[in-house]
Coordinates of C-alpha atoms in Angstrom, one line a residue:
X216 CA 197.2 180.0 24.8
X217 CA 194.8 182.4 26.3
X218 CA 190.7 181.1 26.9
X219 CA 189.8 184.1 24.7
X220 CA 190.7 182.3 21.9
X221 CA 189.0 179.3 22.9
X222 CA 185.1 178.7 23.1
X223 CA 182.8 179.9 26.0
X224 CA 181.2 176.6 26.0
X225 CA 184.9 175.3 27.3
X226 CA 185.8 177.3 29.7
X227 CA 183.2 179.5 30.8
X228 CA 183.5 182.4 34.0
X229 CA 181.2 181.2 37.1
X230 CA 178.8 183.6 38.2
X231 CA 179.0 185.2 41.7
X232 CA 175.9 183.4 42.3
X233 CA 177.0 179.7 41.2
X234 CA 180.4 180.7 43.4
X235 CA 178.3 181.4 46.4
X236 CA 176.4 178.0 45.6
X237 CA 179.8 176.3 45.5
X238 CA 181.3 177.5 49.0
X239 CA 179.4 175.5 50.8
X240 CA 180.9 172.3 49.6
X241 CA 184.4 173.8 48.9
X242 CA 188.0 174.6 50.8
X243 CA 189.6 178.1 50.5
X244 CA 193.3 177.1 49.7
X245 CA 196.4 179.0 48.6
X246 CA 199.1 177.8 46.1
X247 CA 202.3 179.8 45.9
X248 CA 204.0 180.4 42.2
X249 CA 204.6 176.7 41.0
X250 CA 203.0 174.6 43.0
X251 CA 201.2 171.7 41.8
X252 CA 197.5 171.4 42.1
X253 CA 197.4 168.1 40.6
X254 CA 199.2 166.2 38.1
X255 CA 199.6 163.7 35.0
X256 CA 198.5 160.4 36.9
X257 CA 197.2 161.6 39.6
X258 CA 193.6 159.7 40.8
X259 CA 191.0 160.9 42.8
X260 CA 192.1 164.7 41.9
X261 CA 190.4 167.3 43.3
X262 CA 188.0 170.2 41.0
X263 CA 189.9 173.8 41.8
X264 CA 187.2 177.1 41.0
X265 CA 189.9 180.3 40.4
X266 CA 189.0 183.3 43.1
X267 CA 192.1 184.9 42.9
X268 CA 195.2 184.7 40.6
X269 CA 195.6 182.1 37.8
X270 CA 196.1 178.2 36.7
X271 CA 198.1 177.1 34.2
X272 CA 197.2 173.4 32.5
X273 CA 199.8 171.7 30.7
X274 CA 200.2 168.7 28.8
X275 CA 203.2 166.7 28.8
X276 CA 202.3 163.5 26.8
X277 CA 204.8 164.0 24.6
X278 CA 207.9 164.4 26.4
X279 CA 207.5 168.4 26.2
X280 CA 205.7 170.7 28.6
X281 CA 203.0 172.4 26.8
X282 CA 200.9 174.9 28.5
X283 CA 197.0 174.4 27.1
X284 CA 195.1 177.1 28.9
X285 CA 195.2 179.6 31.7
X286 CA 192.7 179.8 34.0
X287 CA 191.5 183.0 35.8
X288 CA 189.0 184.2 38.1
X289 CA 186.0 182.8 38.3
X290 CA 187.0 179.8 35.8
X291 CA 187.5 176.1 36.7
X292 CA 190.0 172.8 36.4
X293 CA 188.8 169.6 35.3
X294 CA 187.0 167.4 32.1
X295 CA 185.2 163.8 32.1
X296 CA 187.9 162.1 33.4
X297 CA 186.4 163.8 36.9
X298 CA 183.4 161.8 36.4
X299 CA 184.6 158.6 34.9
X300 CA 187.5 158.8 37.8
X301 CA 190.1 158.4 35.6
X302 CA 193.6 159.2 36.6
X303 CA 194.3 163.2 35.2
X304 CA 195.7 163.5 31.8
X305 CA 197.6 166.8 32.3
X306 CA 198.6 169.0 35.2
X307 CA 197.1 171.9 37.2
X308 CA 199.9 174.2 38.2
X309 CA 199.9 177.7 40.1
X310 CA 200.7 180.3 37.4
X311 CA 202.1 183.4 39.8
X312 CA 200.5 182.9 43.5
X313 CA 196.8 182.2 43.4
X314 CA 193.7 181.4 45.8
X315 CA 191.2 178.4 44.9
X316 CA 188.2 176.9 45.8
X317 CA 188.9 173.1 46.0
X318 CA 186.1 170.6 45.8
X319 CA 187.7 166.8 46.4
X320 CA 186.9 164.2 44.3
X321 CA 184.2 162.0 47.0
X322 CA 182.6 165.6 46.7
X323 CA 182.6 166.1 43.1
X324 CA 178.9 163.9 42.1
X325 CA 177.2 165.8 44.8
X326 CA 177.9 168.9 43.9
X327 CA 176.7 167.9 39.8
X328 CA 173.4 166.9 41.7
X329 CA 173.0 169.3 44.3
X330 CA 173.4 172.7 42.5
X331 CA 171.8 171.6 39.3
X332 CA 171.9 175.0 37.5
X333 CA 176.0 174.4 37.8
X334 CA 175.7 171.1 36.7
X335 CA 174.9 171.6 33.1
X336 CA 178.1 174.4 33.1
X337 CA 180.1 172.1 34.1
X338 CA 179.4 168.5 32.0
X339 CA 179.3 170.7 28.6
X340 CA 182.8 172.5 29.4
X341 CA 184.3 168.5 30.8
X342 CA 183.1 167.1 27.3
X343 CA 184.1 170.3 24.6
X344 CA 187.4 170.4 27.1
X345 CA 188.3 166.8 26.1
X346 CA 187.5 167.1 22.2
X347 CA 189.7 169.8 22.4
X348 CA 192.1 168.1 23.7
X349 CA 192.3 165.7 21.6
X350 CA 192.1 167.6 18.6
X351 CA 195.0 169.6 19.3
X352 CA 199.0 168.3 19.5
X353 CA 197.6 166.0 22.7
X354 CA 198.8 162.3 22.7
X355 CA 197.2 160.9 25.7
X356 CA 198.2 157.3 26.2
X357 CA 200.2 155.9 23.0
X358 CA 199.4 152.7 21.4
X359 CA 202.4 151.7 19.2
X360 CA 201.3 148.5 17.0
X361 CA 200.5 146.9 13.8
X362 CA 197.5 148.4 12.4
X363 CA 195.4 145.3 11.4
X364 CA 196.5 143.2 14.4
X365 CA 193.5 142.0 17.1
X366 CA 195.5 142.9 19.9
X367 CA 195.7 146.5 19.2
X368 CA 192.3 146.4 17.7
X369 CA 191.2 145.4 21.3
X370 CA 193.1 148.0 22.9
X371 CA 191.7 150.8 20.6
X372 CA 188.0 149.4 21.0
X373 CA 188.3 149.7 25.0
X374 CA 190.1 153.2 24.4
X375 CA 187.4 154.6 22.0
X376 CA 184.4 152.9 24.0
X377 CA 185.8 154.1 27.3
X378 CA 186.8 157.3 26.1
X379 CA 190.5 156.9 27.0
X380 CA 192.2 159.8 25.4
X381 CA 194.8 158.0 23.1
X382 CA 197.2 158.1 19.9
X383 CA 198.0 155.2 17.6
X384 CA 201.4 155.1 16.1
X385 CA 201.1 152.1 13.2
X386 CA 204.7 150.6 13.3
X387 CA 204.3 150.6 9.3
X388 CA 204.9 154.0 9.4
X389 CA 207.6 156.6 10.4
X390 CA 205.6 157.6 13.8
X391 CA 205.6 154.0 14.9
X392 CA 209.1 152.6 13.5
X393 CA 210.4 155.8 16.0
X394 CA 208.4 154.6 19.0
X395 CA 210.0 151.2 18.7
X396 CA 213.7 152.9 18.4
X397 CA 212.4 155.2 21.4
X398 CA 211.3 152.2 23.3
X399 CA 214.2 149.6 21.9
X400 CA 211.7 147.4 21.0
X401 CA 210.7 145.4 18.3
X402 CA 207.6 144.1 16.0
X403 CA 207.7 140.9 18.2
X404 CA 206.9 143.5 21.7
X405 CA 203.9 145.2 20.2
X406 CA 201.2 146.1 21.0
X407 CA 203.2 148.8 23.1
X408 CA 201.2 151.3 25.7
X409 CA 203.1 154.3 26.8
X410 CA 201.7 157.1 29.3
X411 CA 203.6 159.5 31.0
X412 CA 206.7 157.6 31.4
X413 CA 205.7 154.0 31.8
X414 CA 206.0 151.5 29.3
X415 CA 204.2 148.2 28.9
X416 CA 204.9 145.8 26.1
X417 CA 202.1 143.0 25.3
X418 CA 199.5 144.5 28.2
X419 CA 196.4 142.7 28.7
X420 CA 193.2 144.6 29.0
X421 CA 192.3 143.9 32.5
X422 CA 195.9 145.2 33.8
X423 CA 195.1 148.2 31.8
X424 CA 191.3 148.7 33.1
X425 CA 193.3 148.3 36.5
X426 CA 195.9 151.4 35.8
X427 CA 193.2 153.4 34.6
X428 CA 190.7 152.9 37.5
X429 CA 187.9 151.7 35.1
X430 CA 187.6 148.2 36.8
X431 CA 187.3 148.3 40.3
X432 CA 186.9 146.2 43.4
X433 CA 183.4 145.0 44.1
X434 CA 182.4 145.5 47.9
X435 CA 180.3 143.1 49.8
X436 CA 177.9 145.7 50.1
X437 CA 174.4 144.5 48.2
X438 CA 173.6 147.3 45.3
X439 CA 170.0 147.6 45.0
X440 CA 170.6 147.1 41.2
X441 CA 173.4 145.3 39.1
X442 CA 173.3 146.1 35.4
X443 CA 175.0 143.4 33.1
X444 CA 175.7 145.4 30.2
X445 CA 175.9 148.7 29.3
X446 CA 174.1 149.5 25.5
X447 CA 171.2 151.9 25.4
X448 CA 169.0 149.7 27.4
X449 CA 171.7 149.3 30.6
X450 CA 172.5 152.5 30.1
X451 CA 169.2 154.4 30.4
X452 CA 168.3 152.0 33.2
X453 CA 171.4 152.8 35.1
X454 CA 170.4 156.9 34.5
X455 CA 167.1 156.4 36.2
X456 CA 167.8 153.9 38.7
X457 CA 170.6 156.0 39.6
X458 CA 168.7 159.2 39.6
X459 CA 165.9 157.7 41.5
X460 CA 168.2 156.6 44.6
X461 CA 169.1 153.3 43.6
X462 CA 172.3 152.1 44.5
X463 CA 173.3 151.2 41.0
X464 CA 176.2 148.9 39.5
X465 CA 177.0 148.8 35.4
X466 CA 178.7 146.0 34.2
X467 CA 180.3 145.4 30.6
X468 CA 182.8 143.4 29.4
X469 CA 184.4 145.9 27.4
X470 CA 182.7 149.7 27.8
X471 CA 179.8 151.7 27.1
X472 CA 177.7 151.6 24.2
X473 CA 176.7 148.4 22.7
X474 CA 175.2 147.8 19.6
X475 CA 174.7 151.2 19.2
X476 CA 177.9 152.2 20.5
X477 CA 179.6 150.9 17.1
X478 CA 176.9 153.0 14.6
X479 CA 178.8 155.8 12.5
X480 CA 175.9 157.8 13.1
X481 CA 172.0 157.2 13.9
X482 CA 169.8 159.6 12.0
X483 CA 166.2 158.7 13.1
X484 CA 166.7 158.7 17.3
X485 CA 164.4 161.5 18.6
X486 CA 165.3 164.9 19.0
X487 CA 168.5 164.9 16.9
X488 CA 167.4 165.5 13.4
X489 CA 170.9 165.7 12.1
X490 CA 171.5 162.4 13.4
X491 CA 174.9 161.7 15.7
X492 CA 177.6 159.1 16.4
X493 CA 176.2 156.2 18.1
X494 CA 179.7 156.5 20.6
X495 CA 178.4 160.0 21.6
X496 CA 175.0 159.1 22.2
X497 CA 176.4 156.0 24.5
X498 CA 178.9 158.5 25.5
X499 CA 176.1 161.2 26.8
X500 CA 174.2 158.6 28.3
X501 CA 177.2 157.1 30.4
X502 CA 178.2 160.6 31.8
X503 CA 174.8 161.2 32.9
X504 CA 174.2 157.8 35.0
X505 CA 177.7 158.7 36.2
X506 CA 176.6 162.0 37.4
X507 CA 173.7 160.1 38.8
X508 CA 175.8 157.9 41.0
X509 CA 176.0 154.7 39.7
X510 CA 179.3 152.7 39.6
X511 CA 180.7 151.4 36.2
X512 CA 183.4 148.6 36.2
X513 CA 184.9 147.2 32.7
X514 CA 185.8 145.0 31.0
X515 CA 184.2 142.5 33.3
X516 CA 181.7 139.8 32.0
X517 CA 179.3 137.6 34.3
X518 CA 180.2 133.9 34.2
X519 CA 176.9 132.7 36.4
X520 CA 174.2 134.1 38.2
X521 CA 172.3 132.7 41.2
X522 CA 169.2 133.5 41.2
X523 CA 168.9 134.1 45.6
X524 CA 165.3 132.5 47.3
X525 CA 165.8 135.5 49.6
X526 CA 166.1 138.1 47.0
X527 CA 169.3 138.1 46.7
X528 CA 170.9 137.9 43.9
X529 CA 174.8 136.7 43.1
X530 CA 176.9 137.4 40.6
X531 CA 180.2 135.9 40.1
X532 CA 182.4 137.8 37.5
X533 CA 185.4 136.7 35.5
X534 CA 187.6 138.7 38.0
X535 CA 186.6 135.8 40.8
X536 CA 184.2 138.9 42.7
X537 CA 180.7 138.3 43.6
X538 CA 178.3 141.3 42.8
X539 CA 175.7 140.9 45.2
X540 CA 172.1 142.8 44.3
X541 CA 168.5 142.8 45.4
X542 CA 167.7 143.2 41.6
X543 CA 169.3 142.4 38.4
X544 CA 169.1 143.7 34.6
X545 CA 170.0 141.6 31.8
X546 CA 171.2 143.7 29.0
X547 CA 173.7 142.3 27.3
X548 CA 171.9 142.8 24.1
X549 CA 173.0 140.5 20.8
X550 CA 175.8 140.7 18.6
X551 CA 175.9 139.6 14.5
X552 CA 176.3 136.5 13.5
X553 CA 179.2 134.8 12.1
X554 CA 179.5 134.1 8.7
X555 CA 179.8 130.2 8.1
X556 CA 182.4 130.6 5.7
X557 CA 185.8 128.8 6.5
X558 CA 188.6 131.3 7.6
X559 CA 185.9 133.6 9.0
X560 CA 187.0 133.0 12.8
X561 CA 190.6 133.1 11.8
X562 CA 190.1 136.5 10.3
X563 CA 187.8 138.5 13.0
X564 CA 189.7 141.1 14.3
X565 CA 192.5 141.1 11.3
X566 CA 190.0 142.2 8.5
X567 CA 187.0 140.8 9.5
X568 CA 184.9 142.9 11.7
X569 CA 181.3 143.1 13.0
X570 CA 181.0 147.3 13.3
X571 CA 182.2 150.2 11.6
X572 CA 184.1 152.9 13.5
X573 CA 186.9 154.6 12.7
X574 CA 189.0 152.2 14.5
X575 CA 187.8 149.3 11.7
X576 CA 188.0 151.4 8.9
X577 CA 191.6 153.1 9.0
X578 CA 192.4 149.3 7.5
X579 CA 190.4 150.3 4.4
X580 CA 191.8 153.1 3.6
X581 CA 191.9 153.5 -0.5
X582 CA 191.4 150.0 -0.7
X583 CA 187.6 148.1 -0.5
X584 CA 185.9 147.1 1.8
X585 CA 182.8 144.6 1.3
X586 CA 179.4 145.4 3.4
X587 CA 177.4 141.9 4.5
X588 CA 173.9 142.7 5.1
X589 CA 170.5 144.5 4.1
X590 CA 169.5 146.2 7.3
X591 CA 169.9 149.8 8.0
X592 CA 172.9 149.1 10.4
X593 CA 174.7 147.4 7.2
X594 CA 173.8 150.8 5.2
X595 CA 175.5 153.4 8.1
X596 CA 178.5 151.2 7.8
X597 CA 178.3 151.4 4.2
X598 CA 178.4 155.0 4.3
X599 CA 180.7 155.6 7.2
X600 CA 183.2 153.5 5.2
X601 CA 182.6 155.4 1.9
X602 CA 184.4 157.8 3.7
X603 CA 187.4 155.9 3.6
X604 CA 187.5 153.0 1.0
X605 CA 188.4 153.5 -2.5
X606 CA 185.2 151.4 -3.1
X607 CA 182.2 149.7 -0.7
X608 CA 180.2 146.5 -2.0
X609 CA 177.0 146.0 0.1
X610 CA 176.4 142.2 -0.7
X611 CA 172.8 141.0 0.3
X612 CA 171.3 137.6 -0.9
X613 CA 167.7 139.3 -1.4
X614 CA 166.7 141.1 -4.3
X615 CA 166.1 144.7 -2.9
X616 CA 167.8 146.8 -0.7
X617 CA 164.3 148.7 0.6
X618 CA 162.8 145.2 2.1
X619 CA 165.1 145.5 4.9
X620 CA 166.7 148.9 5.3
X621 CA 164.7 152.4 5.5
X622 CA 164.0 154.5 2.6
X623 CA 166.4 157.7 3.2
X624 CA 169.5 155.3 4.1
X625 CA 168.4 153.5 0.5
X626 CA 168.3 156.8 -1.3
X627 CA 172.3 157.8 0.1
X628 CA 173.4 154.4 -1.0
X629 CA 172.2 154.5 -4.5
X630 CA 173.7 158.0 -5.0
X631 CA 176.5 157.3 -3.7
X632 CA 179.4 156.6 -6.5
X633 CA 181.9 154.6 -3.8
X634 CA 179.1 152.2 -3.5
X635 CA 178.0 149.1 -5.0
X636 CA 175.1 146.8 -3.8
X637 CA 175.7 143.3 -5.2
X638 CA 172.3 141.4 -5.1
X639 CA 171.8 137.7 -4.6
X640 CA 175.1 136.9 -4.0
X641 CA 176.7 135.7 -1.0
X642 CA 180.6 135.3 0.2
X643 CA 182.1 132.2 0.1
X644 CA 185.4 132.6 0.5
X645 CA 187.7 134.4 2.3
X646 CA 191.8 134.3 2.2
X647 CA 194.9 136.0 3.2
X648 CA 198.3 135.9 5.2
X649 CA 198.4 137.1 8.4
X650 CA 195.5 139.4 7.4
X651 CA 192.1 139.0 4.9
X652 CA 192.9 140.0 1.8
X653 CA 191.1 138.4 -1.1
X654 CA 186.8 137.3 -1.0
X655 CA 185.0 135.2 -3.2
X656 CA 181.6 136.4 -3.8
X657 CA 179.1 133.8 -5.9
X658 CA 175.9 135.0 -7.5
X659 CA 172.9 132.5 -6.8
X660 CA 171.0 132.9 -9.8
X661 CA 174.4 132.7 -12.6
X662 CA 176.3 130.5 -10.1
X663 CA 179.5 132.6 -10.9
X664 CA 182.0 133.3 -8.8
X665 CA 184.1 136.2 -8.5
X666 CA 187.6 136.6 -6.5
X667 CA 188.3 140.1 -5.2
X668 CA 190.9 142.4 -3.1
X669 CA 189.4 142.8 0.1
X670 CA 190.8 145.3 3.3
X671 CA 187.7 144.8 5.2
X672 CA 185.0 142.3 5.4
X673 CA 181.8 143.8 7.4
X674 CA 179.1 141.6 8.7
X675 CA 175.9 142.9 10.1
X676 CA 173.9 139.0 9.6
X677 CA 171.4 138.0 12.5
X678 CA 171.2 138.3 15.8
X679 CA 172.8 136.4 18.4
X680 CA 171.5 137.1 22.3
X681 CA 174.7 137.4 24.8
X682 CA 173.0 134.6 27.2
X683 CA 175.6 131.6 27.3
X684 CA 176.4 132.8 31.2
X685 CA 172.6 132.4 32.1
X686 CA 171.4 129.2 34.0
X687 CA 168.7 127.1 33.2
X688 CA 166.7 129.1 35.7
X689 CA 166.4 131.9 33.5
X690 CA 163.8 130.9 30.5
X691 CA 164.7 131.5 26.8
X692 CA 163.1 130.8 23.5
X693 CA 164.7 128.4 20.6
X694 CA 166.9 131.4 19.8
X695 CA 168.0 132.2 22.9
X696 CA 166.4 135.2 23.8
X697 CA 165.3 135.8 27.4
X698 CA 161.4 135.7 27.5
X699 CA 159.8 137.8 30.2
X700 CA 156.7 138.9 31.1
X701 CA 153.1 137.3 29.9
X702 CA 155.5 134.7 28.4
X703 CA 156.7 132.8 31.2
X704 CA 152.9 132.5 33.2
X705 CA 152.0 128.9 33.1
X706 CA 156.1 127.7 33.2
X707 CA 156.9 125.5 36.6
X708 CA 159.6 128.0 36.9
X709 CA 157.4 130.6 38.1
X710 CA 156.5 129.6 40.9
X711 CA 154.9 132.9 42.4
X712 CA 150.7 133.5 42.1
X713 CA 151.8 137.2 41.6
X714 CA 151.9 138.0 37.7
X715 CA 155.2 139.0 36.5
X716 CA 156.1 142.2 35.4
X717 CA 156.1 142.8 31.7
X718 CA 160.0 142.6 32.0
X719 CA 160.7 140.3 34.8
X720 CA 161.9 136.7 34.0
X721 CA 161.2 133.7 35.3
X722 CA 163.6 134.5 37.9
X723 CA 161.9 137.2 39.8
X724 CA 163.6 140.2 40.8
X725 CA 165.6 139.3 37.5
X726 CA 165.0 141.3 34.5
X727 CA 165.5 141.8 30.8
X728 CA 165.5 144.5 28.4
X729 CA 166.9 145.6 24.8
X730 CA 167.9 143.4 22.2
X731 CA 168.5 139.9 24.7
X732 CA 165.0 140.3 25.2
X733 CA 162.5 137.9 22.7
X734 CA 159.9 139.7 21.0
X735 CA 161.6 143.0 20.9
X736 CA 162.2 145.4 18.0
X737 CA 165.9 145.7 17.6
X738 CA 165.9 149.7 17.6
X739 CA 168.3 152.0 19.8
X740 CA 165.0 153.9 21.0
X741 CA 163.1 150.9 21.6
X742 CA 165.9 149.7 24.0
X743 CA 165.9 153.2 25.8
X744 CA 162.7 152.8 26.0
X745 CA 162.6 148.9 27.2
X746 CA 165.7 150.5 29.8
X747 CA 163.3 152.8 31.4
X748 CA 160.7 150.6 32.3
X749 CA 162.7 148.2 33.4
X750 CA 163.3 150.9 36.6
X751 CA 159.8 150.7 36.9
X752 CA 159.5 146.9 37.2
X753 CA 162.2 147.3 39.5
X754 CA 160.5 149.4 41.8
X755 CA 157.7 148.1 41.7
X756 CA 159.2 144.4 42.8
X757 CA 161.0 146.3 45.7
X758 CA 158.1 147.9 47.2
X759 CA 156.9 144.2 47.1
X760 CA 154.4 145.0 44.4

């Protein structure tokens, strides 16, 4: 297909002035008819600017050539998986002879920084490219499974959060009985990943991280910053320590976003009055601090952190590498609690989840799906899942929905005929085979109980800070949230006669923001917010205050 009939925002002409910016950084190569730029696989690929001639991009993910756009004159190669260094997910060949300006890969992030009026060009086209992409007969990577099993529920949450272009073929249906023929496998093999060629039956998530260049080899080098999770608060710290000349490390166990990450859509974040996905919020953020920068590795989790009497700080991760850094942000935010209903365990990941994406709720699909919680992240799922569910039951042991959950969101629910909101009742029992399929709900006022058909039980109950890997060294309050700041003067474990900073623990050098942090208000623009400053603390404590 020809770019005309594709949007400008996608693939737009360079200017001759953005050109001459770009020379200075670039090769001037030839490619006769054929030739291969770059290919399906290939890492560290270079960026290609057209001068003379034309590039053809074809996909080949499933099994067939397919040629996605010509490139002319003045037009350019590439999408996010340039900045997220990610191997290519389709080809760059030489339609007719043609001349290029190449830009390798070690070259790419300084050129985003350096000529800044390119920049923004460039990170809109890598981003619309890829949702084309996607939306069009693409496959990407295939993930051939059963659709309510935890293992590909895993794989699709690391895909989705790590924006790994991918297709899931449920083995329940004729796509995914094929793939098994196709791959002479069985039910007993799956989860199945395909991509371009290769096969991999049962993979776990760190050998895939590996194949895709997400998780990477820690150097010995000390970062001037490690950030230990990457929600809006690690994220926003990681885009201005990065920007500010910090050599910057993020660190989550399974990809960017958080919290947040797993919101349908957030509708009262500033300066998006239509409200957007949480995953393209985290998503916009992540591309930025990449552009910036800093380093990402997932999924990689911190067992223990010592804190250094030298200022340096060690980290030693589940991979068996120390991250070495002069400061550290803790921001591994908090997840929801469990329910403590028997079976609850047994069923997380297999119909009992703790978000609402559209990886959770392709299981309720005209069936229902029951909502646990009053607060306005329980409402979005409600809504997002109305979507999908034959019916939604918001189940809240209060009395009133508007205590806990802002006014609009209250509004939508209440005129919304999919949904239900089941007052002071609670679930106390959950059942089913290999999956959940039945609940028991009991009203605490009647003392009745009621069985019903469940796809989906969603729990969005309490807060539980992600601080199990911290020492004793780092202080807490009964709940486990890391207190910094004001809050620690007086403790024997400071031992400084400096005041901290408002986010420093009683580790210093060591700080904390976003939801793991006590006291806070557990809002996505609070923990943007709490991000930011923390880059202030942070330079402030290497200057030495």
């Amino acid at each position: 297909m020809a770019t005309a009939n594709l949007p400008d925002a996608a693939f737009p002409t360079l200017t001759d002035m953005e050109l001459g910016c770009l020379k200075s950084m670039a090769t001037l190569r030839r490619y006769a008819d054929g030739e291969v730029l770059f290919q399906t696989g290939d890492k560290e690929y270079s960026f290609f600017v057209v001068v003379g001639g034309q590039i053809a991009i074809i996909d080949s993910s499933s099994g067939v050539d397919r040629e996605v756009v010509v490139h002319g004159p003045g037009q350019f190669t590439g999408d996010v998986s340039m900045l997220t260094r990610q191997p290519a997910v389709v080809s760059a060949i030489a339609a007719g002879s043609c001349e290029v300006y190449e830009v390798t890969a070690c070259r790419i992030r300084r050129m985003l920084n350096e000529i800044p009026e390119l920049s923004d060009k460039l990170l809109e086209a890598f981003q619309v490219r890829r949702k084309i992409l996607e939306e069009s007969e693409f496959l990407g990577m295939r993930v051939v499974g059963k659709a309510k099993s935890k293992e590909v529920l895993q794989l699709l949450e690391f895909f989705h959060k790590n924006k790994v272009a991918h297709t899931f073929q449920d083995i329940e249906r004729a796509d995914g009985l094929a793939s098994l023929v196709e791959f002479d496998a069985t039910s007993d093999d799956t989860p199945i990943i395909a991509c371009g060629g290769h096969i991999v039956k049962k993979p776990t998530l760190a050998k895939v991280a590996e194949c895709l260049g997400i998780s990477r080899n820690i150097g010995t080098e000390v970062y001037d910053l490690v950030v230990v999770g990457a929600g809006p608060a690690g994220l926003a710290a990681s885009v201005y320590g990065a920007s500010e000349g910090l050599r910057t490390l993020l660190i989550d166990r399974i990809g960017p976003g958080g919290q947040a990450g797993q919101s349908s859509k957030i509708e009262n974040y500033m300066g998006f009055p239509s409200g957007l996905p949480g995953a393209e919020l985290a998503n916009r953020g992540f591309l930025q601090a990449l552009k910036f920068g800093a380093e990402f590795t997932a999924p990689v989790s911190v067992k223990q952190m010592k804190c250094g009497e030298n200022g340096e700080h060690h980290l030693e991760l589940c991979t068996g590498q120390i991250a070495k850094a002069r400061t550290v942000l803790i921001a591994t935010g908090a997840s929801y609690r469990r329910l403590p209903v028997e079976n609850c365990a047994r069923f997380e990941g297999a119909g009992v989840y703790y978000s609402a994406t559209s990886i959770e709720a392709r299981v309720c699909t005209d069936s229902t799906a029951i909502v646990v919680g009053g607060g306005n992240s329980a409402g979005q799922a409600a809504m997002f899942l109305a979507l999908h569910a034959s019916h939604v039951k918001i189940v809240i042991r209060g009395d009133d929905l508007s205590k806990s959950m802002s006014q609009y969101l209250c509004r939508r629910i209440e005129q919304n005929e999919r949904i239900e909101v089941v007052y002071q009742t609670e679930i106390i029992g959950l059942d089913g085979d290999v999956c959940l399929q039945k609940a028991t709900l009991k009203n605490s006022q009647t003392n009745q109980s009621t069985t019903v058909d469940c796809a989906g039980l969603f729990i969005f109950i309490g807060a539980k800070p992600h601080t199990e890997w911290l020492g004793e060294g780092i202080l807490k309050d009964g709940y486990g949230f890391v207190l910094t700041g004001p809050s620690i003067v007086g403790n024997p474990l400071w031992k400084l006669e400096r005041e901290p900073c408002d986010l420093e623990t009683s580790c210093p050098g060591v700080f904390a923001a976003g939801d793991v942090r006590a006291g806070t208000t557990k809002r996505c623009g609070f923990a943007v917010g709490d991000g930011s400053l923390a880059i202030t603390c942070v330079h402030r404590y290497l200057s030495g205050l």
